[in-house]
mmCIF file of C-alpha atoms in Angstrom:
data_model
loop_
_atom_site.group_PDB
_atom_site.id
_atom_site.type_symbol
_atom_site.label_atom_id
_atom_site.label_comp_id
_atom_site.label_asym_id
_atom_site.label_seq_id
_atom_site.Cartn_x
_atom_site.Cartn_y
_atom_site.Cartn_z
ATOM 1 C CA MET A 1 -34.559 -10.151 19.882
ATOM 2 C CA GLU A 2 -35.452 -6.535 19.089
ATOM 3 C CA ALA A 3 -32.667 -5.238 21.348
ATOM 4 C CA PHE A 4 -30.139 -7.515 19.627
ATOM 5 C CA LEU A 5 -31.151 -6.562 16.065
ATOM 6 C CA VAL A 6 -31.444 -2.841 16.778
ATOM 7 C CA SER A 7 -28.042 -2.897 18.503
ATOM 8 C CA ILE A 8 -26.417 -4.586 15.499
ATOM 9 C CA ALA A 9 -27.906 -2.049 13.081
ATOM 10 C CA VAL A 10 -27.161 1.054 15.148
ATOM 11 C CA VAL A 11 -23.508 0.202 15.723
ATOM 12 C CA ALA A 12 -22.847 -1.142 12.220
ATOM 13 C CA VAL A 13 -24.136 2.104 10.709
ATOM 14 C CA ALA A 14 -22.412 4.328 13.290
ATOM 15 C CA GLU A 15 -19.097 2.532 12.697
ATOM 16 C CA ILE A 16 -18.946 3.279 8.971
ATOM 17 C CA GLY A 17 -16.123 5.755 8.430
ATOM 18 C CA ASP A 18 -15.301 5.850 12.143
ATOM 19 C CA LYS A 19 -11.804 6.098 13.593
ATOM 20 C CA THR A 20 -11.904 2.467 14.718
ATOM 21 C CA GLN A 21 -12.349 1.420 11.092
ATOM 22 C CA LEU A 22 -9.149 3.297 10.339
ATOM 23 C CA LEU A 23 -7.499 1.455 13.216
ATOM 24 C CA ALA A 24 -8.765 -1.861 11.810
ATOM 25 C CA LEU A 25 -7.166 -0.968 8.476
ATOM 26 C CA LEU A 26 -3.868 -0.101 10.146
ATOM 27 C CA LEU A 27 -3.860 -3.376 12.072
ATOM 28 C CA ALA A 28 -4.791 -5.364 8.954
ATOM 29 C CA CYS A 29 -1.970 -3.715 7.017
ATOM 30 C CA ARG A 30 0.490 -4.274 9.841
ATOM 31 C CA PHE A 31 -0.261 -7.883 10.738
ATOM 32 C CA ARG A 32 -2.005 -9.250 7.626
ATOM 33 C CA ARG A 33 -3.853 -11.872 9.713
ATOM 34 C CA PRO A 34 -7.613 -11.241 9.526
ATOM 35 C CA LEU A 35 -8.892 -13.870 11.973
ATOM 36 C CA PRO A 36 -6.913 -12.805 15.080
ATOM 37 C CA ILE A 37 -7.664 -9.162 14.264
ATOM 38 C CA ALA A 38 -11.413 -9.839 13.932
ATOM 39 C CA LEU A 39 -11.374 -11.813 17.195
ATOM 40 C CA GLY A 40 -9.476 -8.974 18.882
ATOM 41 C CA VAL A 41 -12.107 -6.508 17.658
ATOM 42 C CA LEU A 42 -14.894 -8.771 18.957
ATOM 43 C CA VAL A 43 -13.393 -9.333 22.413
ATOM 44 C CA ALA A 44 -12.369 -5.682 22.816
ATOM 45 C CA THR A 45 -15.836 -4.535 21.803
ATOM 46 C CA LEU A 46 -17.539 -6.997 24.142
ATOM 47 C CA ALA A 47 -15.439 -5.749 27.049
ATOM 48 C CA ASN A 48 -15.713 -2.085 26.105
ATOM 49 C CA HIS A 49 -19.430 -2.087 25.416
ATOM 50 C CA ALA A 50 -20.195 -4.116 28.539
ATOM 51 C CA ALA A 51 -18.334 -1.507 30.541
ATOM 52 C CA ALA A 52 -20.187 1.224 28.648
ATOM 53 C CA ALA A 53 -23.549 -0.352 29.365
ATOM 54 C CA PHE A 54 -22.763 -0.640 33.075
ATOM 55 C CA ALA A 55 -20.810 2.530 33.697
ATOM 56 C CA GLY A 56 -21.512 5.041 30.928
ATOM 57 C CA ASN A 57 -24.262 6.935 32.653
ATOM 58 C CA TRP A 58 -22.428 6.892 35.951
ATOM 59 C CA LEU A 59 -19.328 8.502 34.430
ATOM 60 C CA LEU A 60 -21.344 11.197 32.738
ATOM 61 C CA GLN A 61 -22.927 12.061 36.076
ATOM 62 C CA VAL A 62 -19.787 12.152 38.226
ATOM 63 C CA VAL A 63 -17.032 13.423 35.897
ATOM 64 C CA ASP A 64 -16.987 16.973 34.631
ATOM 65 C CA PRO A 65 -17.570 17.011 30.851
ATOM 66 C CA ALA A 66 -14.560 19.290 30.341
ATOM 67 C CA ILE A 67 -12.274 16.727 31.962
ATOM 68 C CA LEU A 68 -13.749 13.962 29.801
ATOM 69 C CA ARG A 69 -13.220 16.112 26.712
ATOM 70 C CA TRP A 70 -9.553 16.846 27.558
ATOM 71 C CA GLY A 71 -8.838 13.186 28.288
ATOM 72 C CA LEU A 72 -10.372 12.087 25.006
ATOM 73 C CA GLY A 73 -8.533 14.807 23.081
ATOM 74 C CA ALA A 74 -5.230 13.755 24.658
ATOM 75 C CA SER A 75 -5.879 10.120 23.763
ATOM 76 C CA PHE A 76 -6.415 11.045 20.096
ATOM 77 C CA PHE A 77 -3.080 12.892 20.045
ATOM 78 C CA ALA A 78 -1.371 9.889 21.659
ATOM 79 C CA VAL A 79 -2.751 7.594 18.955
ATOM 80 C CA ALA A 80 -1.672 10.092 16.273
ATOM 81 C CA ILE A 81 1.900 9.977 17.591
ATOM 82 C CA TRP A 82 1.781 6.178 17.825
ATOM 83 C CA ALA A 83 0.590 5.970 14.211
ATOM 84 C CA LEU A 84 3.691 7.888 13.069
ATOM 85 C CA ILE A 85 6.172 5.525 14.700
ATOM 86 C CA PRO A 86 7.684 3.406 11.943
ATOM 87 C CA ASP A 87 8.604 -0.219 12.340
ATOM 88 C CA LYS A 88 12.069 -0.855 13.718
ATOM 89 C CA LEU A 89 14.661 -3.327 12.562
ATOM 90 C CA GLU A 90 13.553 -6.955 12.655
ATOM 91 C CA ASP A 91 16.133 -7.907 15.303
ATOM 92 C CA GLU A 92 14.790 -5.331 17.753
ATOM 93 C CA PRO A 93 11.869 -6.621 19.821
ATOM 94 C CA ARG A 94 8.648 -4.659 19.434
ATOM 95 C CA LEU A 95 5.817 -4.711 21.941
ATOM 96 C CA TRP A 96 3.156 -5.333 19.301
ATOM 97 C CA ASP A 97 5.165 -8.082 17.636
ATOM 98 C CA LYS A 98 5.566 -9.825 20.976
ATOM 99 C CA ALA A 99 1.886 -9.333 21.726
ATOM 100 C CA GLY A 100 0.801 -10.569 18.317
ATOM 101 C CA PRO A 101 -2.175 -9.467 16.237
ATOM 102 C CA PHE A 102 -4.881 -10.583 18.675
ATOM 103 C CA LEU A 103 -3.488 -8.867 21.775
ATOM 104 C CA ALA A 104 -2.412 -5.776 19.825
ATOM 105 C CA THR A 105 -5.904 -5.468 18.346
ATOM 106 C CA LEU A 106 -7.602 -6.175 21.658
ATOM 107 C CA THR A 107 -5.602 -3.491 23.468
ATOM 108 C CA ALA A 108 -5.653 -0.818 20.766
ATOM 109 C CA PHE A 109 -9.319 -1.303 19.890
ATOM 110 C CA PHE A 110 -10.421 -1.240 23.522
ATOM 111 C CA LEU A 111 -8.549 2.013 24.187
ATOM 112 C CA VAL A 112 -9.566 3.788 20.970
ATOM 113 C CA GLU A 113 -13.211 2.792 21.465
ATOM 114 C CA ILE A 114 -13.328 4.674 24.792
ATOM 115 C CA GLY A 115 -15.573 7.697 24.302
ATOM 116 C CA ASP A 116 -16.425 6.704 20.732
ATOM 117 C CA LYS A 117 -19.878 7.265 19.286
ATOM 118 C CA THR A 118 -20.542 3.526 19.225
ATOM 119 C CA GLN A 119 -19.708 3.293 22.918
ATOM 120 C CA ILE A 120 -22.057 6.170 23.659
ATOM 121 C CA ALA A 121 -24.717 4.532 21.465
ATOM 122 C CA THR A 122 -24.301 1.391 23.568
ATOM 123 C CA VAL A 123 -25.055 3.375 26.706
ATOM 124 C CA GLY A 124 -28.239 4.687 25.105
ATOM 125 C CA LEU A 125 -29.271 1.250 23.868
ATOM 126 C CA ALA A 126 -28.717 -0.230 27.331
ATOM 127 C CA ILE A 127 -31.002 2.454 28.761
ATOM 128 C CA ARG A 128 -33.636 1.856 26.068
ATOM 129 C CA PHE A 129 -33.733 -1.956 26.245
ATOM 130 C CA ASP A 130 -33.989 -4.190 29.303
ATOM 131 C CA SER A 131 -31.760 -6.908 27.871
ATOM 132 C CA LEU A 132 -28.200 -5.887 28.655
ATOM 133 C CA LEU A 133 -26.741 -9.051 27.091
ATOM 134 C CA ALA A 134 -28.649 -8.527 23.838
ATOM 135 C CA VAL A 135 -27.359 -4.948 23.635
ATOM 136 C CA VAL A 136 -23.739 -5.872 24.371
ATOM 137 C CA PHE A 137 -23.660 -8.850 21.993
ATOM 138 C CA GLY A 138 -25.573 -6.936 19.317
ATOM 139 C CA THR A 139 -23.255 -3.938 19.434
ATOM 140 C CA ALA A 140 -20.196 -6.206 19.337
ATOM 141 C CA LEU A 141 -21.544 -8.080 16.318
ATOM 142 C CA GLY A 142 -22.363 -4.778 14.615
ATOM 143 C CA MET A 143 -18.776 -3.657 15.185
ATOM 144 C CA VAL A 144 -17.348 -6.859 13.677
ATOM 145 C CA LEU A 145 -19.717 -6.701 10.700
ATOM 146 C CA ALA A 146 -18.748 -3.094 9.963
ATOM 147 C CA ASN A 147 -15.016 -3.729 10.342
ATOM 148 C CA GLY A 148 -14.926 -7.173 8.725
ATOM 149 C CA PRO A 149 -14.464 -5.986 5.135
ATOM 150 C CA VAL A 150 -11.709 -3.604 6.201
ATOM 151 C CA ILE A 151 -9.951 -6.388 8.092
ATOM 152 C CA VAL A 152 -10.288 -8.943 5.285
ATOM 153 C CA PHE A 153 -9.292 -6.645 2.453
ATOM 154 C CA GLY A 154 -6.676 -4.787 4.484
ATOM 155 C CA ASP A 155 -4.027 -7.302 3.420
ATOM 156 C CA ALA A 156 -4.747 -6.605 -0.258
ATOM 157 C CA LEU A 157 -4.615 -2.880 0.442
ATOM 158 C CA ALA A 158 -1.348 -3.332 2.355
ATOM 159 C CA LYS A 159 0.270 -4.774 -0.756
ATOM 160 C CA LYS A 160 -0.741 -1.705 -2.770
ATOM 161 C CA LEU A 161 -0.469 1.110 -0.192
ATOM 162 C CA PRO A 162 2.824 1.999 1.443
ATOM 163 C CA LEU A 163 2.579 1.612 5.226
ATOM 164 C CA ARG A 164 4.263 4.991 5.708
ATOM 165 C CA PHE A 165 1.421 6.675 3.784
ATOM 166 C CA VAL A 166 -1.204 4.819 5.846
ATOM 167 C CA ARG A 167 0.550 5.838 9.090
ATOM 168 C CA LEU A 168 0.707 9.479 8.001
ATOM 169 C CA CYS A 169 -2.967 9.538 7.024
ATOM 170 C CA ALA A 170 -3.928 7.879 10.297
ATOM 171 C CA ALA A 171 -1.861 10.348 12.306
ATOM 172 C CA ILE A 172 -3.487 13.290 10.545
ATOM 173 C CA VAL A 173 -6.996 11.927 11.118
ATOM 174 C CA PHE A 174 -6.350 11.246 14.807
ATOM 175 C CA ALA A 175 -4.733 14.669 15.311
ATOM 176 C CA VAL A 176 -7.727 16.364 13.670
ATOM 177 C CA LEU A 177 -10.058 14.333 15.898
ATOM 178 C CA GLY A 178 -8.039 15.446 18.929
ATOM 179 C CA LEU A 179 -8.322 19.079 17.860
ATOM 180 C CA ALA A 180 -12.044 18.660 17.205
ATOM 181 C CA VAL A 181 -12.634 17.207 20.656
ATOM 182 C CA LEU A 182 -10.608 19.929 22.358
ATOM 183 C CA ALA A 183 -12.430 22.599 20.338
ATOM 184 C CA ASP A 184 -15.699 20.908 21.320
ATOM 185 C CA TRP A 185 -16.785 20.337 17.717
ATOM 186 C CA GLN A 186 -19.567 17.842 17.219
#
C-alpha cells in the first residue's frame, strides 16, 4: 500500500505545471469530451509507466545520454510544430478526428510522456519499491488526478480562449522545452 500511495503523491505533484498538463488542456479544448480524454490519459500512462518501470534503467545504461537528449529535444520541436497546425475544413478528413478523442489522447500522451519527469520518477519508484504493479497503478492514478481538473474544465476554457492562442502558447512552450533539452538545462 505504501508503494501505491507514494507513487500517487509523487506523480501528482510532479505533474503540476508539466507539459503533459498543457497537452491535456489542448486535447480538452480540441475534443471537449472529458471522459474519453481521461481514459486515454490513464491507458497511455499505464502503458508508458509500465514500460518505464521495466526498461528505464536498461535504456539509461545502454544508450548514450547525448543521443537520448537529442531525441527528446527533437520530439519537443515536433510537438511544437504539431501544435501550430490549425484545423482544416470540416469536409477534409483529419487523422485525429478519425481516431477520436480516446485514441488521439492515448497516442499523444504516450509519446509526450516519453522522457518526462514523471516517467523518470516511475523508474525510481520501481527501484525503491518491490511492488511493480502498485508503482505503475499509483503513478497512473496520480497522473489522472493531476490532469483531471484540466480535462474537465478544458471545455469551459475552450469556450473562452481562442484555439489559435492555445496552439501558439503550446508551440512556444514545447519549442522552449526542446531548446532547454538540447542546451542541457535542468
